[in-house]
């Protein structure tokens, strides 16, 4: 049995190693995971309480329309419920974009060193990936716009980008939106947007009512601490959302995810503390990297791309044997780098101490 054309070229997505897997394979305890950009504070206490209350209803199918979560999100974002689609993580929303709008031989534009799912979606849809070189560690939106042809269907822009942590500004986005024709969808992947507090961060939601070709994806996996529940969402025009809902699988967001997301949205203190912890940890790690002379990319997310004079995979493997899980990023074009998630103060110090010991022997 042969798969669809292009499927055999796809490499399965490899996430950060789970703690349980490292325990099983290496037989070590006291492991910390700084590999998958999860919230070190964990989920909101309100989300935990909401899930406990809903546990007795998991024998029933979830609300397939995510009605109440859409109502809460709409108020939170100042949009209409009809502007929203919920997904089993924002990854599913990205895949729904492909299944709904991308046909064989269409062109899909995205940056090199961008989130791997963009290329995955393109290949699943038998589209042609048009990969735009980075400007240093930044996405080149001007070249993305210049690359548009009559065959272009979608442009993916991660903001901030993973794994570099860099962001594109309001002015850059405005120029892109003005230049790109209406037959091309622009998808802004804003998984880490809640960590950003800059006046020049693009207010992309404002474009939804002005343009018919904008989709925004966001997630509850990062600052809201619900990565294990898999829930994210998309924002666009009611017409675009209607098309996407025709492709969306029924009951794609489970009951616990829905109630936890609703509660997490209301826990402003948890979001505030998560953001503050991230900024504190960022300063802690920057100071260490500066002191020992390691190059790194200043990040707008909850992770940092760090460069070495040797293989990033080797550094990651040595850290792993000491019980510290980080992410090698050779697959993103950075063979001598790792991506480290910003953890708690104690987790960051464990990473620092372990890395210091490793660098003395490599």
Coordinates of C-alpha atoms in Angstrom, one line a residue:
X1 CA 0.0 0.0 0.0
X2 CA 1.5 3.3 -1.1
X3 CA 0.7 6.6 0.8
X4 CA -0.2 9.9 -0.9
X5 CA 2.6 11.6 -2.9
X6 CA 5.0 13.3 -0.5
X7 CA 4.0 11.4 2.7
X8 CA 7.1 9.2 2.5
X9 CA 9.2 12.4 2.6
X10 CA 7.8 13.6 5.9
X11 CA 9.8 13.0 9.1
X12 CA 7.5 12.5 12.1
X13 CA 7.4 15.4 14.5
X14 CA 9.8 14.9 17.4
X15 CA 8.8 16.8 20.5
X16 CA 11.0 17.2 23.6
X17 CA 11.7 14.0 25.4
X18 CA 9.1 13.3 28.2
X19 CA 10.5 13.0 31.7
X20 CA 9.1 9.4 32.0
X21 CA 11.0 8.4 28.8
X22 CA 14.3 9.7 30.2
X23 CA 13.7 7.9 33.5
X24 CA 13.0 4.7 31.6
X25 CA 15.9 4.9 29.2
X26 CA 18.6 6.3 31.5
X27 CA 17.4 5.0 34.9
X28 CA 17.9 8.4 36.5
X29 CA 15.6 10.5 38.8
X30 CA 15.3 14.2 39.6
X31 CA 14.9 15.2 36.0
X32 CA 13.9 18.7 34.8
X33 CA 12.5 19.4 31.4
X34 CA 13.4 22.6 29.7
X35 CA 12.7 21.3 26.2
X36 CA 9.2 22.1 25.1
X37 CA 8.4 25.6 26.2
X38 CA 5.9 24.6 28.8
X39 CA 4.9 26.9 31.7
X40 CA 7.1 26.0 34.8
X41 CA 4.3 27.3 37.1
X42 CA 1.9 24.6 35.8
X43 CA -1.7 25.3 35.1
X44 CA -3.9 27.8 36.8
X45 CA -5.3 26.7 40.2
X46 CA -8.7 27.7 38.8
X47 CA -8.2 25.4 35.8
X48 CA -7.4 22.5 38.1
X49 CA -10.5 23.1 40.2
X50 CA -12.7 23.4 37.1
X51 CA -11.3 20.0 35.8
X52 CA -12.0 18.3 39.1
X53 CA -15.6 19.6 39.0
X54 CA -16.1 18.3 35.5
X55 CA -14.5 14.9 36.0
X56 CA -17.9 13.2 36.6
X57 CA -19.1 14.2 33.1
X58 CA -16.3 12.6 31.0
X59 CA -18.6 9.7 30.1
X60 CA -20.5 12.2 28.0
X61 CA -19.3 13.6 24.7
X62 CA -18.0 17.2 24.9
X63 CA -19.7 20.3 23.6
X64 CA -18.8 19.9 19.9
X65 CA -19.4 23.6 19.2
X66 CA -17.3 24.7 22.3
X67 CA -20.1 27.2 22.9
X68 CA -19.2 28.6 26.3
X69 CA -15.5 28.7 25.6
X70 CA -16.2 30.7 22.5
X71 CA -18.4 33.1 24.4
X72 CA -15.6 33.7 27.0
X73 CA -12.9 33.9 24.3
X74 CA -15.0 36.4 22.3
X75 CA -15.3 38.7 25.3
X76 CA -11.6 38.3 26.1
X77 CA -10.5 39.2 22.5
X78 CA -13.3 41.6 21.7
X79 CA -14.5 39.6 18.7
X80 CA -17.6 37.6 17.8
X81 CA -18.0 33.9 18.6
X82 CA -18.4 33.5 14.8
X83 CA -14.8 34.7 14.5
X84 CA -13.4 31.7 16.4
X85 CA -12.6 28.0 15.8
X86 CA -11.3 25.7 18.6
X87 CA -8.8 23.0 18.0
X88 CA -6.9 20.1 19.6
X89 CA -4.0 22.5 20.1
X90 CA -3.2 25.3 17.7
X91 CA -1.4 22.6 15.6
X92 CA -4.7 21.2 14.7
X93 CA -6.0 24.6 13.6
X94 CA -2.9 24.9 11.4
X95 CA -3.7 21.6 9.9
X96 CA -7.3 22.6 9.3
X97 CA -6.1 25.6 7.4
X98 CA -4.2 23.3 5.1
X99 CA -7.1 20.8 4.7
X100 CA -9.5 23.7 4.0
X101 CA -7.5 26.0 1.7
X102 CA -4.4 24.3 0.3
X103 CA -4.6 22.2 -2.8
X104 CA -2.0 20.1 -4.6
X105 CA 0.6 22.2 -6.4
X106 CA -0.4 25.4 -4.5
X107 CA 2.5 27.4 -3.1
X108 CA 3.0 27.9 0.6
X109 CA 5.4 30.5 1.8
X110 CA 7.2 30.5 5.2
X111 CA 10.6 31.3 6.6
X112 CA 13.5 29.0 7.0
X113 CA 14.1 28.1 10.7
X114 CA 10.3 28.4 11.3
X115 CA 8.0 26.1 13.1
X116 CA 8.3 22.7 11.4
X117 CA 4.5 22.2 11.2
X118 CA 4.2 24.7 8.4
X119 CA 6.3 22.4 6.1
X120 CA 4.4 19.4 7.4
X121 CA 1.1 20.9 6.5
X122 CA 2.4 21.8 3.1
X123 CA 3.6 18.3 2.3
X124 CA 0.4 16.7 3.6
X125 CA -1.5 18.8 1.1
X126 CA 0.9 18.1 -1.8
X127 CA 1.8 21.8 -2.0
X128 CA 5.1 23.4 -2.9
X129 CA 7.0 24.9 0.0
X130 CA 8.6 28.3 -0.8
X131 CA 11.1 28.8 2.0
X132 CA 12.4 32.3 2.5
X133 CA 16.0 32.8 4.0
X134 CA 16.2 34.5 7.3
X135 CA 17.8 37.9 7.8
X136 CA 20.1 36.8 10.6
X137 CA 17.7 35.4 13.1
X138 CA 14.7 37.4 11.8
X139 CA 12.0 36.5 9.4
X140 CA 12.1 38.5 6.1
X141 CA 8.5 39.6 5.5
X142 CA 9.4 41.8 2.6
X143 CA 10.9 38.9 0.7
X144 CA 7.9 36.8 1.7
X145 CA 5.6 39.3 0.0
X146 CA 7.9 39.5 -3.0
X147 CA 7.7 35.7 -3.4
X148 CA 3.9 35.7 -3.9
X149 CA 2.7 34.4 -7.3
X150 CA -0.7 33.5 -8.7
X151 CA -0.1 30.0 -7.3
X152 CA 0.5 31.2 -3.7
X153 CA -2.2 30.1 -1.3
X154 CA -0.9 30.6 2.2
X155 CA 1.9 32.6 4.0
X156 CA 2.8 31.4 7.5
X157 CA 4.3 33.9 9.9
X158 CA 5.3 32.8 13.5
X159 CA 5.3 35.8 15.8
X160 CA 7.4 35.4 17.9
X161 CA 9.3 32.7 15.9
X162 CA 10.2 29.4 17.4
X163 CA 13.1 28.5 17.9
X164 CA 14.8 31.9 17.4
X165 CA 12.4 33.9 19.7
X166 CA 12.5 36.9 17.5
X167 CA 9.4 38.9 16.5
X168 CA 8.2 41.0 13.6
X169 CA 6.8 44.4 14.3
X170 CA 3.6 46.2 13.6
X171 CA 5.2 48.2 10.8
X172 CA 6.5 45.0 9.1
X173 CA 3.2 43.3 9.4
X174 CA 1.3 46.3 8.1
X175 CA 3.5 46.4 5.0
X176 CA 3.0 42.6 4.4
X177 CA -0.8 42.9 4.8
X178 CA -0.9 45.8 2.4
X179 CA 1.3 44.1 -0.3
X180 CA -0.2 40.6 -0.3
X181 CA -3.2 40.1 -2.6
X182 CA -6.5 38.9 -1.2
X183 CA -6.2 35.4 -2.8
X184 CA -3.4 34.6 -0.4
X185 CA -4.2 33.7 3.3
X186 CA -1.8 35.1 5.8
X187 CA -1.6 33.0 8.9
X188 CA -0.1 34.6 12.0
X189 CA 1.0 31.9 14.5
X190 CA 1.0 33.7 17.9
X191 CA 1.5 30.8 20.3
X192 CA 3.7 32.9 22.5
X193 CA 2.1 36.3 22.2
X194 CA 1.0 36.6 25.8
X195 CA 4.6 36.8 26.9
X196 CA 5.2 40.0 24.9
X197 CA 4.8 43.4 26.4
X198 CA 6.0 45.7 23.6
X199 CA 4.2 48.6 22.0
X200 CA 5.3 47.5 18.5
X201 CA 3.9 44.0 18.7
X202 CA 1.3 43.7 15.9
X203 CA -2.3 44.0 16.8
X204 CA -3.3 41.5 14.2
X205 CA -6.9 41.0 15.4
X206 CA -7.6 44.5 14.0
X207 CA -7.0 43.2 10.5
X208 CA -9.7 40.6 10.8
X209 CA -12.5 43.1 10.1
X210 CA -10.4 45.1 7.6
X211 CA -9.1 42.2 5.4
X212 CA -10.7 38.8 4.5
X213 CA -7.4 36.9 4.2
X214 CA -6.1 36.9 7.8
X215 CA -6.1 33.9 10.2
X216 CA -4.5 34.1 13.7
X217 CA -3.7 31.0 15.7
X218 CA -3.1 31.0 19.5
X219 CA -2.9 28.3 22.2
X220 CA -3.6 27.5 25.8
X221 CA -0.4 25.4 25.9
X222 CA 2.1 28.1 26.8
X223 CA 1.4 30.9 29.2
X224 CA -1.9 29.2 30.4
X225 CA 0.0 26.0 31.2
X226 CA -2.5 23.6 29.6
X227 CA -0.1 21.8 27.1
X228 CA -1.2 18.4 28.2
X229 CA -4.8 19.1 27.4
X230 CA -4.2 20.1 23.8
X231 CA -6.4 23.1 23.2
X232 CA -5.9 26.1 20.9
X233 CA -7.9 28.4 18.6
X234 CA -8.0 30.3 15.4
X235 CA -9.4 33.8 14.7
X236 CA -10.7 34.9 11.3
X237 CA -13.7 36.2 9.4
X238 CA -17.0 34.3 10.0
X239 CA -16.8 33.1 6.4
X240 CA -13.3 31.7 6.8
X241 CA -14.2 30.1 10.1
X242 CA -17.4 28.5 8.5
X243 CA -15.2 26.8 5.8
X244 CA -12.8 25.5 8.5
X245 CA -15.6 24.1 10.6
X246 CA -16.7 22.0 7.7
X247 CA -13.3 20.2 7.8
X248 CA -12.9 20.2 11.6
X249 CA -13.4 16.8 13.2
X250 CA -16.4 16.5 15.5
X251 CA -15.8 16.7 19.3
X252 CA -12.2 17.7 18.7
X253 CA -11.9 19.5 22.1
X254 CA -12.4 17.4 25.1
X255 CA -14.5 18.4 28.1
X256 CA -11.6 18.9 30.5
X257 CA -9.7 21.1 28.1
X258 CA -12.8 23.3 27.5
X259 CA -13.5 23.9 31.2
X260 CA -9.8 24.4 32.0
X261 CA -9.4 26.9 29.2
X262 CA -12.4 28.9 30.4
X263 CA -11.0 29.0 33.9
X264 CA -7.5 29.8 32.8
X265 CA -8.8 32.8 30.8
X266 CA -10.2 34.3 34.0
X267 CA -7.1 33.8 36.1
X268 CA -5.3 37.0 35.4
X269 CA -3.0 36.6 38.4
X270 CA -1.7 33.3 37.1
X271 CA -0.9 34.9 33.7
X272 CA 0.8 37.9 35.5
X273 CA 2.9 35.6 37.6
X274 CA 3.8 33.5 34.6
X275 CA 5.0 36.5 32.7
X276 CA 7.0 37.9 35.6
X277 CA 8.7 34.5 36.3
X278 CA 9.6 34.3 32.6
X279 CA 11.2 37.8 32.6
X280 CA 13.1 37.0 35.8
X281 CA 14.4 33.7 34.4
X282 CA 15.3 35.4 31.1
X283 CA 17.5 37.9 33.0
X284 CA 19.0 35.1 35.0
X285 CA 20.0 33.1 31.9
X286 CA 21.1 36.1 29.9
X287 CA 23.5 37.1 32.8
X288 CA 25.0 33.6 32.8
X289 CA 25.5 33.5 29.1
X290 CA 27.1 36.9 29.1
X291 CA 29.4 36.0 31.9
X292 CA 30.8 32.9 30.2
X293 CA 30.8 34.3 26.7
X294 CA 28.1 32.2 25.1
X295 CA 26.2 33.7 22.1
X296 CA 22.5 33.6 22.2
X297 CA 19.4 35.3 20.6
X298 CA 17.4 37.7 22.8
X299 CA 14.0 36.2 22.9
X300 CA 10.4 37.5 23.1
X301 CA 9.1 34.0 24.1
X302 CA 9.7 31.7 27.0
X303 CA 12.8 30.0 25.5
X304 CA 16.3 31.0 24.4
X305 CA 18.4 29.9 21.4
X306 CA 21.9 29.4 22.6
X307 CA 25.0 28.8 20.4
X308 CA 28.1 26.7 21.0
X309 CA 31.5 26.0 19.3
X310 CA 30.5 22.3 19.2
X311 CA 27.5 20.2 18.2
X312 CA 24.3 21.3 19.9
X313 CA 23.2 17.6 19.9
X314 CA 26.3 16.7 21.8
X315 CA 25.6 19.4 24.4
X316 CA 22.0 18.3 24.7
X317 CA 23.0 14.6 25.1
X318 CA 25.5 15.5 27.9
X319 CA 22.8 17.6 29.7
X320 CA 20.4 14.7 29.3
X321 CA 22.7 12.3 31.1
X322 CA 22.7 14.8 34.0
X323 CA 18.9 14.9 34.1
X324 CA 18.4 18.2 32.2
X325 CA 16.3 17.9 29.1
X326 CA 16.8 20.7 26.4
X327 CA 16.1 20.8 22.7
X328 CA 18.7 20.4 20.0
X329 CA 17.7 22.3 16.9
X330 CA 19.9 21.1 14.1
X331 CA 16.6 20.4 12.2
X332 CA 15.9 24.1 12.2
X333 CA 19.3 24.9 10.7
X334 CA 21.2 25.5 13.9
X335 CA 23.5 22.4 14.3
X336 CA 25.6 24.1 17.0
X337 CA 22.7 25.4 19.1
X338 CA 20.2 24.3 21.7
X339 CA 16.9 25.8 22.7
X340 CA 16.3 26.0 26.4
X341 CA 13.0 26.8 28.0
X342 CA 13.0 29.4 30.7
X343 CA 12.1 27.5 33.9
X344 CA 11.8 28.4 37.6
X345 CA 14.7 30.1 39.3
X346 CA 15.8 26.7 40.7
X347 CA 15.4 24.9 37.3
X348 CA 17.4 27.6 35.6
X349 CA 20.2 27.3 38.2
X350 CA 20.3 23.6 37.8
X351 CA 20.7 24.1 34.0
X352 CA 23.4 26.7 34.6
X353 CA 25.4 24.5 37.0
X354 CA 25.1 21.4 34.8
X355 CA 26.1 23.3 31.7
X356 CA 29.1 24.9 33.5
X357 CA 30.3 21.4 34.4
X358 CA 29.8 20.1 30.8
X359 CA 31.7 23.0 29.2
X360 CA 34.7 22.4 31.4
X361 CA 35.1 18.9 29.9
X362 CA 34.1 19.5 26.3

